[in-house]
Coordinates of N, CA and C in Angstrom, one line a residue:
X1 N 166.7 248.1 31.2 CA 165.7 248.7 32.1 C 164.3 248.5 31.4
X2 N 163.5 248.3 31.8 CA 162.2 248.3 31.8 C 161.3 249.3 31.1
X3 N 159.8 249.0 30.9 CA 159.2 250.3 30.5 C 158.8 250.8 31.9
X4 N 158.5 251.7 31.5 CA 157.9 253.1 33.1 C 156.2 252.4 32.8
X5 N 155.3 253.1 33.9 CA 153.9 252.9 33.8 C 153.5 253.2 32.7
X6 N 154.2 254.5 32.6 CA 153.4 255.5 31.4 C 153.9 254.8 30.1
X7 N 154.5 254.2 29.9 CA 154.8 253.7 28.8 C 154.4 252.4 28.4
X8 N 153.5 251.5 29.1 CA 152.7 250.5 29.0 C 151.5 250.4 28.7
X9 N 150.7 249.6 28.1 CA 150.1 249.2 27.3 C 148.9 249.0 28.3
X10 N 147.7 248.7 28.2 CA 146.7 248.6 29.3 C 146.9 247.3 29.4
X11 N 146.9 246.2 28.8 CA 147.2 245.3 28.8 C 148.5 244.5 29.8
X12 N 149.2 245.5 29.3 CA 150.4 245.1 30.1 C 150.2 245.9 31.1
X13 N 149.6 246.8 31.6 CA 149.8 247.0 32.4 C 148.5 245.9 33.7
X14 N 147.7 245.7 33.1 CA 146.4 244.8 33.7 C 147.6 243.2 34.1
X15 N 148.4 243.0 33.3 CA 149.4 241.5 33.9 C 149.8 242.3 34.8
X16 N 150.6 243.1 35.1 CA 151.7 243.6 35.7 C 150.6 243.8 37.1
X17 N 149.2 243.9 37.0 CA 148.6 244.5 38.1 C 147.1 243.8 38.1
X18 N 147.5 242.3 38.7 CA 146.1 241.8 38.4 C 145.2 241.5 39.5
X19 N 144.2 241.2 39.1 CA 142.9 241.3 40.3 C 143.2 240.4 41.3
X20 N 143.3 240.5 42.5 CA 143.3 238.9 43.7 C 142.7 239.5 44.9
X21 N 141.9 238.4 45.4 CA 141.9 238.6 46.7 C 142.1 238.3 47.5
X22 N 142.1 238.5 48.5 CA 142.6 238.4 49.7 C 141.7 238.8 51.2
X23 N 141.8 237.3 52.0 CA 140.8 237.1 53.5 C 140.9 238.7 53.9
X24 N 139.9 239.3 54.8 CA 139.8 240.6 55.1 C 141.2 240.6 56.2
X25 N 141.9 242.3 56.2 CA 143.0 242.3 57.2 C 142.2 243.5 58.2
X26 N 142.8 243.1 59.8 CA 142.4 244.0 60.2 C 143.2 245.8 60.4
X27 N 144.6 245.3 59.8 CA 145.2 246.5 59.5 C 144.5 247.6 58.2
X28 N 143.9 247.2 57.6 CA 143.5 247.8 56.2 C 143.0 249.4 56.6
X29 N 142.0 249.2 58.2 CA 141.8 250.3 58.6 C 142.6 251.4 59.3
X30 N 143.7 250.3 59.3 CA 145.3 251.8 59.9 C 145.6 251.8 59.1
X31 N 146.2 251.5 57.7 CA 146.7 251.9 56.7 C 145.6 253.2 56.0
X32 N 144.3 253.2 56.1 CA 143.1 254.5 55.9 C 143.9 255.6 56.8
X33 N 143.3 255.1 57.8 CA 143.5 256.4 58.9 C 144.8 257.1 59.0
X34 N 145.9 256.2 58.5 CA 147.3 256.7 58.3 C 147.5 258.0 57.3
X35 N 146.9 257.4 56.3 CA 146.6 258.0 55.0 C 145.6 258.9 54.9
X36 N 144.6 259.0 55.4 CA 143.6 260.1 55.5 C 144.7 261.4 56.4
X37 N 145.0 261.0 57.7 CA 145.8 262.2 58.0 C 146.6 262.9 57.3
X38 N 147.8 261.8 56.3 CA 148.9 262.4 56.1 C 148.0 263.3 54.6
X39 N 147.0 263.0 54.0 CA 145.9 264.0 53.1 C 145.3 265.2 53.6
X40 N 145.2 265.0 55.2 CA 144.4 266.0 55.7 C 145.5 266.8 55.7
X41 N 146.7 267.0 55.3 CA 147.9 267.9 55.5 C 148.5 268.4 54.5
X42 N 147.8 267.8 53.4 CA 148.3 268.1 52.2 C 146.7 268.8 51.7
X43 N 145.9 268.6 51.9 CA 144.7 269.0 51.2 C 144.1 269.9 52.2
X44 N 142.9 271.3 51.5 CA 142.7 272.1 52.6 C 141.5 271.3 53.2
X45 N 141.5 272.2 54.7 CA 140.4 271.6 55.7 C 139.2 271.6 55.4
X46 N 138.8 271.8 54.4 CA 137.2 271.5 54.5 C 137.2 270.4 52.8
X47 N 137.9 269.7 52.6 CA 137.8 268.8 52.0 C 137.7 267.4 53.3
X48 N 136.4 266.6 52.3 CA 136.0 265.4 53.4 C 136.9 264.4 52.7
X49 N 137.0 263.2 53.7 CA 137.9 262.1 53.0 C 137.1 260.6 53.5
X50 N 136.8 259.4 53.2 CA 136.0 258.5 53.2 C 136.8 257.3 52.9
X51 N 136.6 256.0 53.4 CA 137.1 254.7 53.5 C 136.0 253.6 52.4
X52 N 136.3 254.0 51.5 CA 135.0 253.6 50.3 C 136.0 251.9 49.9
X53 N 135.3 251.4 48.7 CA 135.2 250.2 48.3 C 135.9 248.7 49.8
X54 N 135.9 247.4 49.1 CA 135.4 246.4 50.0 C 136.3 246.1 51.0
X55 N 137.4 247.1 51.2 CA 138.4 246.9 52.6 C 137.7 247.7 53.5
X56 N 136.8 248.6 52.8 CA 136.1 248.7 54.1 C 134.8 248.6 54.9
X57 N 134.4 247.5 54.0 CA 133.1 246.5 54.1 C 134.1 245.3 55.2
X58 N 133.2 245.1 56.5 CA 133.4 244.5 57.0 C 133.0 242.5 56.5
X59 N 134.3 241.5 57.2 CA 134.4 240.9 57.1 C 134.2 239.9 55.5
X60 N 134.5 240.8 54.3 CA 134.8 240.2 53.1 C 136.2 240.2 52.4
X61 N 136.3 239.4 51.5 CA 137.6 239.5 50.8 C 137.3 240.4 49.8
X62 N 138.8 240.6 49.8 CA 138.7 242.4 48.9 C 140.4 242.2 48.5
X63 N 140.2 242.9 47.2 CA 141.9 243.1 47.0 C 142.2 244.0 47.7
X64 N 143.6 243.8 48.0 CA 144.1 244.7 48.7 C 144.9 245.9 48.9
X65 N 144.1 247.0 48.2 CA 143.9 248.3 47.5 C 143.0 249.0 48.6
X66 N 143.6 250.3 49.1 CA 142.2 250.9 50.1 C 141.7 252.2 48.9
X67 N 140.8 252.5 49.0 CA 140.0 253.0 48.3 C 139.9 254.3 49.1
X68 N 139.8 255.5 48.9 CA 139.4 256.7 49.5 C 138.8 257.6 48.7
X69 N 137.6 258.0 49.0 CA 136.4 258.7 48.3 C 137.1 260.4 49.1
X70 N 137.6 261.1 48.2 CA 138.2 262.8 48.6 C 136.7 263.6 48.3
X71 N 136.2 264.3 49.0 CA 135.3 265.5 48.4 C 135.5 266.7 48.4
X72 N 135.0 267.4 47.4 CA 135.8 268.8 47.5 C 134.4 269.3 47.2
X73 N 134.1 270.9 46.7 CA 132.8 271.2 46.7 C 132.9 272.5 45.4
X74 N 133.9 272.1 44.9 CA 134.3 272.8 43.5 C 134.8 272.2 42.8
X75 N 134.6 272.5 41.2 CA 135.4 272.3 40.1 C 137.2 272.4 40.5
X76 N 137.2 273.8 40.9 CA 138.5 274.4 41.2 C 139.2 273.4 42.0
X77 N 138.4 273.5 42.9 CA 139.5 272.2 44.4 C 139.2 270.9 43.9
X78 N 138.7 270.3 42.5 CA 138.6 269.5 42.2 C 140.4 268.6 41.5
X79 N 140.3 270.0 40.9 CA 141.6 270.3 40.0 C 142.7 270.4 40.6
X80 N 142.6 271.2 41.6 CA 143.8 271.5 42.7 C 144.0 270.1 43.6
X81 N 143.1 269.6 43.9 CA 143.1 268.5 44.9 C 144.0 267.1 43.6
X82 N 143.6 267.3 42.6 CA 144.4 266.4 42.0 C 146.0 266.5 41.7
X83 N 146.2 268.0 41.6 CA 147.4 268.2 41.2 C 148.3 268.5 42.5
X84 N 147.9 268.3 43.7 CA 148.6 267.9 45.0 C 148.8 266.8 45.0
X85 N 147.5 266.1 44.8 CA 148.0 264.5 44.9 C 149.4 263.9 44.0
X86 N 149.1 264.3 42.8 CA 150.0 264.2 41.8 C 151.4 264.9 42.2
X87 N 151.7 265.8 42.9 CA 153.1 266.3 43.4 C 153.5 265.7 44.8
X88 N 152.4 264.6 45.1 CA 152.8 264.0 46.1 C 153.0 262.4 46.1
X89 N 153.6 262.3 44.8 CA 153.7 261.0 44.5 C 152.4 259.7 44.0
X90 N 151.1 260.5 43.5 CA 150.3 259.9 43.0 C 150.4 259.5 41.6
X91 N 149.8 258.7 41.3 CA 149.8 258.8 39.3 C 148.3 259.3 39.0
X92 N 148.1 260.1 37.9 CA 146.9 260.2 37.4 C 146.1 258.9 36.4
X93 N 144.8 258.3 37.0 CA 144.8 256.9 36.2 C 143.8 257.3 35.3
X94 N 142.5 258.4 35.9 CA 141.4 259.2 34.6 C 140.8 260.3 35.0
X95 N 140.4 260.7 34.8 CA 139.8 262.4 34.8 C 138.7 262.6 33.6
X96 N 137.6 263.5 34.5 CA 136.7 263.4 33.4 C 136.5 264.7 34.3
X97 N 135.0 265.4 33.6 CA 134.4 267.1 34.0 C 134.7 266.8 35.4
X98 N 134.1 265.8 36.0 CA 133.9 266.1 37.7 C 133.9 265.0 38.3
X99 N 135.0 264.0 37.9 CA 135.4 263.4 38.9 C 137.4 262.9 38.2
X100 N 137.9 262.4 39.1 CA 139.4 262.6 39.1 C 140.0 261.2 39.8
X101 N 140.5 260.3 39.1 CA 140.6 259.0 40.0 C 142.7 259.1 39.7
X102 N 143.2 258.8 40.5 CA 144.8 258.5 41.2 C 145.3 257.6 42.2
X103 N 146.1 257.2 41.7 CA 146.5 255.9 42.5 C 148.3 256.1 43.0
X104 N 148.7 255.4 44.3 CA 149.7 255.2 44.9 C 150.0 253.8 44.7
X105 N 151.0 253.2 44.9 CA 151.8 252.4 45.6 C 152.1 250.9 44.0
X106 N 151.6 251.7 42.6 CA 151.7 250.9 41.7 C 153.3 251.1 41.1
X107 N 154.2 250.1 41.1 CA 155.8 250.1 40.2 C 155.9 249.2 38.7
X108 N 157.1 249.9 38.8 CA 157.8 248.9 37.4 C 157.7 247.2 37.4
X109 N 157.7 247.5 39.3 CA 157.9 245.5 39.7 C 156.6 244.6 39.8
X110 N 155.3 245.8 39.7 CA 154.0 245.5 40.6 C 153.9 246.0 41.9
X111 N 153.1 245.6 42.3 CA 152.4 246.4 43.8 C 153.1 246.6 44.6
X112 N 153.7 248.1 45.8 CA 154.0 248.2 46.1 C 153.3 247.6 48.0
X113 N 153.8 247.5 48.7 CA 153.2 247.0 49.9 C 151.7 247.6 49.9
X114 N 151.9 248.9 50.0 CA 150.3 249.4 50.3 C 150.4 250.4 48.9
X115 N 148.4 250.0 48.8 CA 148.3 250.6 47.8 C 147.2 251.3 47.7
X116 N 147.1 252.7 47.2 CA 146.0 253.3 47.7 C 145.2 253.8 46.2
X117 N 143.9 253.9 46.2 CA 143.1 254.5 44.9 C 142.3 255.6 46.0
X118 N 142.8 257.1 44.7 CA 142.2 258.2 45.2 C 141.1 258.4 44.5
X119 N 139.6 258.7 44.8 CA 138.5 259.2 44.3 C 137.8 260.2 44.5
X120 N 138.5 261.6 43.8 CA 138.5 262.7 44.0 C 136.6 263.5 43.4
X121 N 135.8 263.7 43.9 CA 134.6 263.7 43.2 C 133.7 265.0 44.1
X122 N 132.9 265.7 43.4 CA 131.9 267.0 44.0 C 131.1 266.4 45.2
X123 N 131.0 267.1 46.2 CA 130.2 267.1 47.1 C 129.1 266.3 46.7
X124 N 128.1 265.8 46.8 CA 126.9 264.8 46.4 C 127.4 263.5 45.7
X125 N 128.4 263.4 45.0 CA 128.6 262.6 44.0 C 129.6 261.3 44.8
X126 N 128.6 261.2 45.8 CA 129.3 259.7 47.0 C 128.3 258.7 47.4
X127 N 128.0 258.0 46.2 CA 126.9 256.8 46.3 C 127.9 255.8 47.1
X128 N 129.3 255.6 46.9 CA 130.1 254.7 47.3 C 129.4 254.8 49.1
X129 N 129.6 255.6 49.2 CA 129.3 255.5 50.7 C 127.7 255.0 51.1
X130 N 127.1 255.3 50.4 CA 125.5 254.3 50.8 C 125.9 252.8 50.3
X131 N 126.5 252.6 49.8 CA 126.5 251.0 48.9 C 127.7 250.6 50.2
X132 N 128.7 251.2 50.7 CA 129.3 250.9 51.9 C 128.7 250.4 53.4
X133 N 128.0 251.8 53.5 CA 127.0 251.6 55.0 C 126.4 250.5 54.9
X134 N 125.5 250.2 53.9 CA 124.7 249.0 53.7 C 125.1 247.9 53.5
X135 N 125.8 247.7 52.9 CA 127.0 246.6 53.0 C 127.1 246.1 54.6
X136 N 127.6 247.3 55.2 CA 128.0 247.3 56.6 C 126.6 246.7 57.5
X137 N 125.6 247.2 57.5 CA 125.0 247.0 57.9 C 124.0 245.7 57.5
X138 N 124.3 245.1 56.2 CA 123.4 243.8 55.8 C 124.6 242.9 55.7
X139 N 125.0 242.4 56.4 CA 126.3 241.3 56.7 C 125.7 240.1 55.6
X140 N 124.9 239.7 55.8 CA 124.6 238.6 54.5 C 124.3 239.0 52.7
X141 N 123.7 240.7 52.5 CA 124.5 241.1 51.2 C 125.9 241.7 51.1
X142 N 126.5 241.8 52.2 CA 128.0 241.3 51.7 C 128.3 240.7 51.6
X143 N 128.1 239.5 52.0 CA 128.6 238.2 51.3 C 128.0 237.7 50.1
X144 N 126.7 238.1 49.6 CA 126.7 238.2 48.5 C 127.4 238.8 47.9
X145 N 127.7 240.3 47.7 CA 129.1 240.8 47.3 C 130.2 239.9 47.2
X146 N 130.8 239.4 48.0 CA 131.8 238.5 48.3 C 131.3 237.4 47.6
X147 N 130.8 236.6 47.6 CA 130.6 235.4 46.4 C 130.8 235.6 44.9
X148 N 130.0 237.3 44.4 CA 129.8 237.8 43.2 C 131.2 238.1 43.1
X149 N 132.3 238.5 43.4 CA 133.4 238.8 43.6 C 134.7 237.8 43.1
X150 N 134.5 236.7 44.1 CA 135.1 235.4 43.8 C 135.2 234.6 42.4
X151 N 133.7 234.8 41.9 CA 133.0 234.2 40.7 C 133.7 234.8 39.7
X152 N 134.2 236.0 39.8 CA 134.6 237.2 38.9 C 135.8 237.4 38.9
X153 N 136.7 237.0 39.6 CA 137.9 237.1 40.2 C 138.9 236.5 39.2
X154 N 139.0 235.2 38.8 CA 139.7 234.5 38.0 C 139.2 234.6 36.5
X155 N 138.0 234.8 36.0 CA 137.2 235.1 35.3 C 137.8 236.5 34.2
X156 N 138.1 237.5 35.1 CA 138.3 239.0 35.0 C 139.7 239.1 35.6
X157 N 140.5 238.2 35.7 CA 142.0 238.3 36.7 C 142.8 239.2 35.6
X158 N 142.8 239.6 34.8 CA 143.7 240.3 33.9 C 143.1 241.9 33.1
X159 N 141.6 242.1 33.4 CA 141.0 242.8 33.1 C 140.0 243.7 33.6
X160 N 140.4 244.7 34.8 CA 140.0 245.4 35.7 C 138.8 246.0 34.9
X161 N 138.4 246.6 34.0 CA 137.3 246.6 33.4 C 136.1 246.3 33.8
X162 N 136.7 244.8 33.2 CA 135.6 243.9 32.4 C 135.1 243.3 34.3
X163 N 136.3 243.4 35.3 CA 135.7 243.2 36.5 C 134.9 244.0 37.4
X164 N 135.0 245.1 36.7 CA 134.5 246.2 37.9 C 133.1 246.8 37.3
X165 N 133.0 246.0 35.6 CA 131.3 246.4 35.3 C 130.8 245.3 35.3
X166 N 131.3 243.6 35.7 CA 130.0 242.8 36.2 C 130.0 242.8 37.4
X167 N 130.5 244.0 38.1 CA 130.1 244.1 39.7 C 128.9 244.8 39.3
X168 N 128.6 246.0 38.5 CA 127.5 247.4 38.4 C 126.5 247.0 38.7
X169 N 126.0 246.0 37.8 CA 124.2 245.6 38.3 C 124.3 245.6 40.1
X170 N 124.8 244.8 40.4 CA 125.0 244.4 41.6 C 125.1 245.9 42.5
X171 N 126.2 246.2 42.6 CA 126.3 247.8 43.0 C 124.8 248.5 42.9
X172 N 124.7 248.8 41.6 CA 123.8 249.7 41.5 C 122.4 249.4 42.5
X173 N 122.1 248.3 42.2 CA 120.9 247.8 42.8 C 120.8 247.9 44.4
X174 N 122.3 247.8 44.8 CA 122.1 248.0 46.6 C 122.5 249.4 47.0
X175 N 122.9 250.3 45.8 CA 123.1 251.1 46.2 C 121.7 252.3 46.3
X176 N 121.1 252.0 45.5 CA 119.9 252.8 45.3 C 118.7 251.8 46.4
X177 N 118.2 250.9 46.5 CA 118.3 250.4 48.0 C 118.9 251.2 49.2
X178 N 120.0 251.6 49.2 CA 120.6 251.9 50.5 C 119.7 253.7 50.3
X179 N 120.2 253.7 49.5 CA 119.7 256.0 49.3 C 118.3 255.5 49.2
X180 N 117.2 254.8 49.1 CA 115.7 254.8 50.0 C 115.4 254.7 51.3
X181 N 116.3 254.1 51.7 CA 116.3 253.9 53.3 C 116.9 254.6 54.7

């Protein structure tokens, strides 16, 4: 038998779970909406729930991971919101004062069909969603995104890291762009 998640190395666990992507699907948005309900049942009602990173940027490649931005408007339901997720078959991946990241559908084998990242964070603290809209709405800087992405992809294929901070400049720049306008 194998080691468990918890018992691997980042490294090994970055082979076991590496960056790719994949042409946009149009299911990506029923697998959200599936998922957001079966949350709205598990989490209380006045937590918001959000279709954040590039599955839900229209027509780009994106790995194929849905992303969901959770808001809560406490510390308290910050905590609580994690440790539901966690009794509902999440893993915890980091945790910091005020924000709380968890993930579904990762095994001993690799990826499970669908895979979901929770991003559990305070009321205000949802830039994802302006860097989203905009996205959405400037079809040719997402494909910038989408090129920067590609470039980075084989580059960073073993080290989620090292790929997800030479996206930041990039990010950062359209996202504070998007929150002027």
């Amino acid at each position: 038998m194998g080691k468990s998640l918890s018992e691997m190395s980042l490294e090994e666990l970055w082979q076991l779970f590496p960056i790719f992507l994949t042409e946009p699907k149009p299911y990506w948005a029923y697998w959200y909406a599936a998922e957001e309900n079966r949350l709205k049942c598990l989490l209380p009602p006045q937590t918001e729930f959000h279709h954040i990173g590039s599955t839900a940027i229209k027509g780009i490649m994106a790995k194929p991971i849905i992303d969901i931005l959770v808001v809560v408007n406490s510390d308290a339901k910050l905590k609580k919101a994690a440790e539901i997720l966690q009794n509902n078959g999440c893993i915890l991946m980091s945790e910091s004062d005020n924000r709380i990241s968890l993930n579904r559908g990762y095994t001993e084998k690799g990826f499970d069909e669908k895979v979901f990242h929770y991003h559990i964070r305070l009321t205000g603290d949802t830039d994802e969603i302006f860097f989203r809209d905009y996205l959405n709405a400037n079809p040719a800087v997402a494909k910038e995104y989408e090129e920067l992405k590609l470039r980075l992809w084989k580059q960073y294929e073993h080290n989620r890291d090292a790929y997800t901070n030479a996206k930041t400049e990039f990010v950062q720049k359209f996202t504070c762009i998007a929150k002027k306008s």
